[in-house]
Amino acid sequence: LGYFFPGLNLGFFASTLSTSDSLRIFYYEALCVFCALQDILARVPAFARVVIYTDNLNTVQIFNSLACLPTYNHILRRSVDTLLSTNISLRILHIPGEVNVVADALSRHQFERARIAAPGLVINTFKPPLWSLGAVEK
């Protein structure tokens, strides 16, 4: 998992199980958007308008339609609860993978590649919420 605040030149990463399973990857992509949203809450005032870019079209679709398979429902529900309680307006937009260099490098723990793409980048870890652990195993 990895996300990046370009305006702050600040990146975050978390370790996950290595996988090529598309359902697990999709779960991690959606979870990463949720985690980025939680981090954003401390950085913006109530009623802010926030845009999160992701290179995963499935993630864009579930957040914009609020419709998903049961496996992802808790991520959407908690995201909506967060937005309603803070009055933040959220848009999730698609960004081509080849443009999403820093977040992609962070998610793969390729920190040198991330720092080449964003000189001076500060990199920190984050921990996904406990409720998300093991959810992809169901």
Short mmCIF file of N, CA and C in Angstrom, two decimals:
data_model
loop_
_atom_site.label_atom_id
_atom_site.label_comp_id
_atom_site.label_asym_id
_atom_site.label_seq_id
_atom_site.Cartn_x
_atom_site.Cartn_y
_atom_site.Cartn_z
N LEU A 1 0.85 -1.17 0.00
CA LEU A 1 0.00 0.00 0.00
C LEU A 1 0.89 1.23 0.00
N GLY A 2 0.49 2.24 -0.75
CA GLY A 2 1.24 3.47 -0.76
C GLY A 2 0.40 4.63 -1.25
N TYR A 3 0.54 5.77 -0.59
CA TYR A 3 -0.10 6.99 -1.07
C TYR A 3 0.85 8.17 -0.88
N PHE A 4 0.52 9.26 -1.57
CA PHE A 4 1.46 10.36 -1.72
C PHE A 4 0.69 11.67 -1.74
N PHE A 5 1.15 12.65 -0.95
CA PHE A 5 0.61 14.01 -0.98
C PHE A 5 1.60 14.88 -1.75
N PRO A 6 1.35 15.11 -3.04
CA PRO A 6 2.32 15.86 -3.86
C PRO A 6 2.62 17.26 -3.32
N GLY A 7 1.60 17.97 -2.84
CA GLY A 7 1.80 19.33 -2.35
C GLY A 7 2.68 19.40 -1.11
N LEU A 8 2.73 18.32 -0.36
CA LEU A 8 3.55 18.25 0.85
C LEU A 8 4.85 17.47 0.62
N ASN A 9 4.97 16.86 -0.55
CA ASN A 9 6.09 15.96 -0.87
C ASN A 9 6.27 14.93 0.24
N LEU A 10 5.13 14.32 0.59
CA LEU A 10 5.06 13.39 1.71
C LEU A 10 4.42 12.09 1.24
N GLY A 11 5.10 10.97 1.48
CA GLY A 11 4.59 9.67 1.06
C GLY A 11 4.48 8.71 2.23
N PHE A 12 3.59 7.74 2.07
CA PHE A 12 3.35 6.75 3.11
C PHE A 12 3.27 5.37 2.48
N PHE A 13 3.73 4.37 3.22
CA PHE A 13 3.63 2.99 2.73
C PHE A 13 3.32 2.06 3.90
N ALA A 14 2.72 0.93 3.55
CA ALA A 14 2.45 -0.14 4.52
C ALA A 14 2.71 -1.46 3.82
N SER A 15 3.15 -2.41 4.58
CA SER A 15 3.41 -3.74 4.03
C SER A 15 2.12 -4.55 3.95
N THR A 16 2.03 -5.38 2.92
CA THR A 16 0.91 -6.30 2.75
C THR A 16 1.48 -7.64 2.30
N LEU A 17 0.62 -8.62 2.22
CA LEU A 17 1.04 -9.89 1.66
C LEU A 17 1.31 -9.70 0.18
N SER A 18 2.39 -10.23 -0.32
CA SER A 18 2.69 -10.16 -1.74
C SER A 18 1.73 -11.08 -2.48
N THR A 19 1.13 -10.55 -3.56
CA THR A 19 0.14 -11.34 -4.27
C THR A 19 0.00 -10.89 -5.71
N SER A 20 -0.46 -11.80 -6.54
CA SER A 20 -0.83 -11.43 -7.91
C SER A 20 -2.33 -11.66 -8.10
N ASP A 21 -3.03 -12.03 -7.03
CA ASP A 21 -4.48 -12.25 -7.08
C ASP A 21 -5.20 -10.92 -7.27
N SER A 22 -5.96 -10.79 -8.35
CA SER A 22 -6.59 -9.51 -8.69
C SER A 22 -7.60 -9.06 -7.63
N LEU A 23 -8.31 -9.98 -7.00
CA LEU A 23 -9.27 -9.58 -5.96
C LEU A 23 -8.56 -9.01 -4.74
N ARG A 24 -7.44 -9.61 -4.37
CA ARG A 24 -6.69 -9.10 -3.22
C ARG A 24 -6.07 -7.74 -3.57
N ILE A 25 -5.54 -7.61 -4.77
CA ILE A 25 -4.97 -6.32 -5.20
C ILE A 25 -6.04 -5.24 -5.15
N PHE A 26 -7.23 -5.54 -5.67
CA PHE A 26 -8.33 -4.59 -5.65
C PHE A 26 -8.69 -4.21 -4.21
N TYR A 27 -8.74 -5.19 -3.32
CA TYR A 27 -9.02 -4.90 -1.91
C TYR A 27 -7.98 -3.93 -1.36
N TYR A 28 -6.71 -4.21 -1.62
CA TYR A 28 -5.65 -3.34 -1.12
C TYR A 28 -5.74 -1.93 -1.71
N GLU A 29 -6.09 -1.82 -2.98
CA GLU A 29 -6.24 -0.50 -3.61
C GLU A 29 -7.35 0.29 -2.92
N ALA A 30 -8.50 -0.35 -2.69
CA ALA A 30 -9.61 0.32 -2.02
C ALA A 30 -9.24 0.67 -0.58
N LEU A 31 -8.57 -0.24 0.10
CA LEU A 31 -8.13 0.02 1.47
C LEU A 31 -7.16 1.19 1.52
N CYS A 32 -6.28 1.29 0.55
CA CYS A 32 -5.32 2.39 0.51
C CYS A 32 -6.04 3.74 0.35
N VAL A 33 -7.08 3.79 -0.46
CA VAL A 33 -7.86 5.02 -0.59
C VAL A 33 -8.48 5.37 0.76
N PHE A 34 -9.04 4.38 1.45
CA PHE A 34 -9.61 4.62 2.78
C PHE A 34 -8.54 5.17 3.73
N CYS A 35 -7.37 4.57 3.74
CA CYS A 35 -6.29 5.00 4.63
C CYS A 35 -5.83 6.42 4.30
N ALA A 36 -5.73 6.73 3.02
CA ALA A 36 -5.36 8.08 2.61
C ALA A 36 -6.42 9.07 3.08
N LEU A 37 -7.69 8.70 2.95
CA LEU A 37 -8.77 9.56 3.41
C LEU A 37 -8.65 9.82 4.91
N GLN A 38 -8.37 8.79 5.69
CA GLN A 38 -8.21 8.96 7.14
C GLN A 38 -7.06 9.92 7.45
N ASP A 39 -5.98 9.81 6.72
CA ASP A 39 -4.83 10.69 6.92
C ASP A 39 -5.18 12.13 6.55
N ILE A 40 -5.92 12.28 5.49
CA ILE A 40 -6.30 13.62 5.02
C ILE A 40 -7.12 14.36 6.07
N LEU A 41 -7.91 13.64 6.85
CA LEU A 41 -8.79 14.28 7.83
C LEU A 41 -8.03 15.21 8.78
N ALA A 42 -6.82 14.83 9.14
CA ALA A 42 -6.03 15.65 10.06
C ALA A 42 -5.38 16.84 9.35
N ARG A 43 -5.48 16.88 8.03
CA ARG A 43 -4.77 17.89 7.26
C ARG A 43 -5.68 18.94 6.63
N VAL A 44 -6.98 18.70 6.64
CA VAL A 44 -7.91 19.64 6.01
C VAL A 44 -9.02 20.00 6.99
N PRO A 45 -9.62 21.18 6.82
CA PRO A 45 -10.73 21.55 7.69
C PRO A 45 -12.03 20.86 7.27
N ALA A 46 -13.00 20.88 8.16
CA ALA A 46 -14.33 20.36 7.80
C ALA A 46 -14.84 21.13 6.59
N PHE A 47 -15.66 20.49 5.82
CA PHE A 47 -16.26 21.04 4.60
C PHE A 47 -15.26 21.20 3.46
N ALA A 48 -14.08 20.62 3.61
CA ALA A 48 -13.08 20.69 2.53
C ALA A 48 -13.52 19.82 1.36
N ARG A 49 -12.99 20.15 0.20
CA ARG A 49 -13.19 19.32 -0.99
C ARG A 49 -11.87 18.62 -1.27
N VAL A 50 -11.93 17.30 -1.36
CA VAL A 50 -10.73 16.47 -1.47
C VAL A 50 -10.83 15.62 -2.73
N VAL A 51 -9.71 15.50 -3.43
CA VAL A 51 -9.60 14.61 -4.58
C VAL A 51 -8.50 13.61 -4.29
N ILE A 52 -8.81 12.33 -4.50
CA ILE A 52 -7.81 11.27 -4.40
C ILE A 52 -7.71 10.62 -5.76
N TYR A 53 -6.49 10.49 -6.26
CA TYR A 53 -6.25 9.85 -7.54
C TYR A 53 -5.78 8.42 -7.30
N THR A 54 -6.26 7.50 -8.13
CA THR A 54 -5.81 6.12 -8.07
C THR A 54 -5.69 5.59 -9.50
N ASP A 55 -4.78 4.66 -9.69
CA ASP A 55 -4.62 4.07 -11.03
C ASP A 55 -5.45 2.80 -11.18
N ASN A 56 -6.34 2.54 -10.22
CA ASN A 56 -7.17 1.34 -10.26
C ASN A 56 -8.62 1.74 -10.58
N LEU A 57 -9.08 1.41 -11.78
CA LEU A 57 -10.42 1.80 -12.21
C LEU A 57 -11.52 1.18 -11.35
N ASN A 58 -11.33 -0.05 -10.88
CA ASN A 58 -12.34 -0.66 -10.01
C ASN A 58 -12.53 0.15 -8.74
N THR A 59 -11.45 0.66 -8.19
CA THR A 59 -11.54 1.48 -6.99
C THR A 59 -12.29 2.77 -7.27
N VAL A 60 -11.99 3.40 -8.39
CA VAL A 60 -12.73 4.61 -8.79
C VAL A 60 -14.22 4.30 -8.87
N GLN A 61 -14.56 3.20 -9.51
CA GLN A 61 -15.96 2.85 -9.71
C GLN A 61 -16.70 2.58 -8.41
N ILE A 62 -16.10 1.84 -7.48
CA ILE A 62 -16.86 1.55 -6.25
C ILE A 62 -17.05 2.80 -5.40
N PHE A 63 -16.06 3.69 -5.36
CA PHE A 63 -16.23 4.90 -4.57
C PHE A 63 -17.20 5.88 -5.23
N ASN A 64 -17.22 5.93 -6.54
CA ASN A 64 -18.13 6.85 -7.22
C ASN A 64 -19.55 6.33 -7.31
N SER A 65 -19.73 5.02 -7.35
CA SER A 65 -21.08 4.45 -7.45
C SER A 65 -21.63 4.04 -6.08
N LEU A 66 -20.75 3.87 -5.10
CA LEU A 66 -21.10 3.34 -3.78
C LEU A 66 -21.75 1.97 -3.89
N ALA A 67 -21.32 1.21 -4.87
CA ALA A 67 -21.80 -0.15 -5.07
C ALA A 67 -20.59 -1.07 -5.22
N CYS A 68 -20.61 -2.19 -4.47
CA CYS A 68 -19.48 -3.10 -4.52
C CYS A 68 -19.90 -4.48 -4.04
N LEU A 69 -18.99 -5.41 -4.19
CA LEU A 69 -19.20 -6.75 -3.66
C LEU A 69 -19.11 -6.70 -2.13
N PRO A 70 -19.72 -7.65 -1.43
CA PRO A 70 -19.71 -7.64 0.04
C PRO A 70 -18.31 -7.55 0.66
N THR A 71 -17.31 -8.12 0.02
CA THR A 71 -15.95 -8.09 0.56
C THR A 71 -15.45 -6.66 0.77
N TYR A 72 -15.89 -5.73 -0.06
CA TYR A 72 -15.40 -4.35 -0.01
C TYR A 72 -16.37 -3.42 0.70
N ASN A 73 -17.54 -3.92 1.08
CA ASN A 73 -18.59 -3.08 1.62
C ASN A 73 -18.17 -2.33 2.88
N HIS A 74 -17.40 -2.98 3.76
CA HIS A 74 -17.00 -2.31 5.00
C HIS A 74 -16.06 -1.13 4.72
N ILE A 75 -15.25 -1.21 3.67
CA ILE A 75 -14.39 -0.08 3.32
C ILE A 75 -15.25 1.09 2.87
N LEU A 76 -16.21 0.83 2.00
CA LEU A 76 -17.10 1.90 1.53
C LEU A 76 -17.92 2.48 2.67
N ARG A 77 -18.49 1.62 3.49
CA ARG A 77 -19.34 2.09 4.59
C ARG A 77 -18.55 2.99 5.53
N ARG A 78 -17.36 2.58 5.90
CA ARG A 78 -16.55 3.39 6.82
C ARG A 78 -16.11 4.70 6.15
N SER A 79 -15.86 4.66 4.85
CA SER A 79 -15.51 5.89 4.14
C SER A 79 -16.67 6.87 4.14
N VAL A 80 -17.86 6.38 3.83
CA VAL A 80 -19.05 7.24 3.82
C VAL A 80 -19.32 7.78 5.22
N ASP A 81 -19.21 6.95 6.24
CA ASP A 81 -19.40 7.42 7.62
C ASP A 81 -18.43 8.55 7.94
N THR A 82 -17.19 8.39 7.51
CA THR A 82 -16.17 9.42 7.72
C THR A 82 -16.56 10.72 7.02
N LEU A 83 -16.97 10.61 5.77
CA LEU A 83 -17.33 11.80 5.00
C LEU A 83 -18.54 12.51 5.61
N LEU A 84 -19.53 11.75 6.04
CA LEU A 84 -20.72 12.35 6.63
C LEU A 84 -20.41 13.03 7.96
N SER A 85 -19.53 12.45 8.75
CA SER A 85 -19.22 13.02 10.06
C SER A 85 -18.31 14.25 9.98
N THR A 86 -17.61 14.41 8.88
CA THR A 86 -16.69 15.55 8.74
C THR A 86 -17.15 16.56 7.70
N ASN A 87 -18.21 16.24 6.98
CA ASN A 87 -18.71 17.11 5.91
C ASN A 87 -17.67 17.38 4.83
N ILE A 88 -16.79 16.42 4.62
CA ILE A 88 -15.80 16.54 3.55
C ILE A 88 -16.41 16.00 2.26
N SER A 89 -16.15 16.70 1.18
CA SER A 89 -16.61 16.27 -0.14
C SER A 89 -15.45 15.55 -0.82
N LEU A 90 -15.67 14.30 -1.22
CA LEU A 90 -14.59 13.48 -1.78
C LEU A 90 -14.89 13.10 -3.22
N ARG A 91 -13.87 13.22 -4.06
CA ARG A 91 -13.93 12.69 -5.43
C ARG A 91 -12.75 11.76 -5.60
N ILE A 92 -13.02 10.62 -6.22
CA ILE A 92 -11.96 9.67 -6.55
C ILE A 92 -11.84 9.68 -8.06
N LEU A 93 -10.66 10.00 -8.55
CA LEU A 93 -10.44 10.10 -9.99
C LEU A 93 -9.35 9.13 -10.43
N HIS A 94 -9.44 8.73 -11.68
CA HIS A 94 -8.45 7.81 -12.25
C HIS A 94 -7.24 8.59 -12.75
N ILE A 95 -6.08 8.01 -12.53
CA ILE A 95 -4.82 8.53 -13.06
C ILE A 95 -4.12 7.36 -13.73
N PRO A 96 -3.59 7.55 -14.92
CA PRO A 96 -2.90 6.43 -15.58
C PRO A 96 -1.73 5.93 -14.72
N GLY A 97 -1.53 4.64 -14.72
CA GLY A 97 -0.48 4.04 -13.92
C GLY A 97 0.90 4.62 -14.17
N GLU A 98 1.19 4.94 -15.43
CA GLU A 98 2.52 5.47 -15.75
C GLU A 98 2.73 6.88 -15.20
N VAL A 99 1.66 7.55 -14.78
CA VAL A 99 1.76 8.88 -14.18
C VAL A 99 1.78 8.78 -12.64
N ASN A 100 1.34 7.67 -12.13
CA ASN A 100 1.23 7.45 -10.68
C ASN A 100 2.52 6.86 -10.12
N VAL A 101 3.64 7.41 -10.51
CA VAL A 101 4.95 6.83 -10.24
C VAL A 101 5.27 6.75 -8.75
N VAL A 102 5.06 7.84 -8.03
CA VAL A 102 5.48 7.88 -6.63
C VAL A 102 4.66 6.91 -5.78
N ALA A 103 3.34 6.97 -5.89
CA ALA A 103 2.49 6.06 -5.09
C ALA A 103 2.77 4.61 -5.46
N ASP A 104 2.96 4.34 -6.74
CA ASP A 104 3.26 2.98 -7.17
C ASP A 104 4.58 2.50 -6.57
N ALA A 105 5.60 3.35 -6.62
CA ALA A 105 6.91 2.99 -6.06
C ALA A 105 6.81 2.76 -4.55
N LEU A 106 6.07 3.61 -3.86
CA LEU A 106 5.90 3.44 -2.41
C LEU A 106 5.21 2.12 -2.10
N SER A 107 4.18 1.78 -2.87
CA SER A 107 3.45 0.54 -2.60
C SER A 107 4.31 -0.69 -2.83
N ARG A 108 5.32 -0.55 -3.67
CA ARG A 108 6.23 -1.67 -3.96
C ARG A 108 7.52 -1.61 -3.14
N HIS A 109 7.59 -0.64 -2.23
CA HIS A 109 8.76 -0.41 -1.37
C HIS A 109 9.99 -0.08 -2.21
N GLN A 110 9.79 0.57 -3.33
CA GLN A 110 10.89 1.01 -4.19
C GLN A 110 11.16 2.48 -3.88
N PHE A 111 11.77 2.73 -2.73
CA PHE A 111 11.89 4.07 -2.20
C PHE A 111 12.84 4.95 -3.01
N GLU A 112 13.89 4.37 -3.55
CA GLU A 112 14.80 5.16 -4.38
C GLU A 112 14.08 5.66 -5.63
N ARG A 113 13.29 4.78 -6.25
CA ARG A 113 12.50 5.17 -7.42
C ARG A 113 11.52 6.30 -7.06
N ALA A 114 10.91 6.22 -5.89
CA ALA A 114 9.99 7.27 -5.44
C ALA A 114 10.73 8.59 -5.25
N ARG A 115 11.92 8.52 -4.66
CA ARG A 115 12.69 9.76 -4.41
C ARG A 115 13.25 10.37 -5.70
N ILE A 116 13.51 9.54 -6.69
CA ILE A 116 13.94 10.07 -7.99
C ILE A 116 12.78 10.83 -8.63
N ALA A 117 11.58 10.28 -8.52
CA ALA A 117 10.40 10.92 -9.11
C ALA A 117 9.97 12.16 -8.33
N ALA A 118 10.27 12.19 -7.03
CA ALA A 118 9.89 13.33 -6.18
C ALA A 118 11.07 13.66 -5.26
N PRO A 119 12.05 14.41 -5.78
CA PRO A 119 13.23 14.74 -4.97
C PRO A 119 12.84 15.41 -3.65
N GLY A 120 13.48 14.98 -2.58
CA GLY A 120 13.19 15.52 -1.26
C GLY A 120 12.00 14.86 -0.58
N LEU A 121 11.45 13.84 -1.20
CA LEU A 121 10.29 13.14 -0.65
C LEU A 121 10.57 12.62 0.75
N VAL A 122 9.66 12.89 1.66
CA VAL A 122 9.72 12.34 3.01
C VAL A 122 8.81 11.12 3.03
N ILE A 123 9.34 9.99 3.48
CA ILE A 123 8.58 8.74 3.45
C ILE A 123 8.36 8.25 4.88
N ASN A 124 7.10 7.92 5.17
CA ASN A 124 6.71 7.40 6.48
C ASN A 124 5.91 6.11 6.29
N THR A 125 5.82 5.35 7.36
CA THR A 125 4.97 4.16 7.33
C THR A 125 3.58 4.52 7.85
N PHE A 126 2.62 3.66 7.54
CA PHE A 126 1.31 3.77 8.16
C PHE A 126 0.80 2.36 8.40
N LYS A 127 -0.17 2.25 9.30
CA LYS A 127 -0.75 0.94 9.60
C LYS A 127 -2.21 0.95 9.19
N PRO A 128 -2.60 0.01 8.34
CA PRO A 128 -4.02 -0.10 8.01
C PRO A 128 -4.81 -0.42 9.28
N PRO A 129 -6.09 -0.09 9.31
CA PRO A 129 -6.89 -0.36 10.51
C PRO A 129 -6.97 -1.86 10.82
N LEU A 130 -7.07 -2.17 12.08
CA LEU A 130 -7.12 -3.58 12.50
C LEU A 130 -8.29 -4.33 11.87
N TRP A 131 -9.43 -3.66 11.67
CA TRP A 131 -10.58 -4.35 11.10
C TRP A 131 -10.32 -4.83 9.68
N SER A 132 -9.31 -4.26 9.02
CA SER A 132 -9.03 -4.66 7.63
C SER A 132 -8.15 -5.91 7.55
N LEU A 133 -7.51 -6.27 8.64
CA LEU A 133 -6.60 -7.41 8.62
C LEU A 133 -7.38 -8.71 8.47
N GLY A 134 -7.00 -9.49 7.51
CA GLY A 134 -7.65 -10.78 7.29
C GLY A 134 -8.92 -10.72 6.48
N ALA A 135 -9.39 -9.53 6.16
CA ALA A 135 -10.66 -9.40 5.44
C ALA A 135 -10.60 -10.01 4.06
N VAL A 136 -9.42 -10.00 3.43
CA VAL A 136 -9.32 -10.56 2.09
C VAL A 136 -9.32 -12.08 2.11
N GLU A 137 -9.24 -12.66 3.28
CA GLU A 137 -9.23 -14.12 3.38
C GLU A 137 -10.64 -14.71 3.36
N LYS A 138 -11.66 -13.88 3.58
CA LYS A 138 -13.04 -14.37 3.68
C LYS A 138 -13.56 -14.86 2.36
#
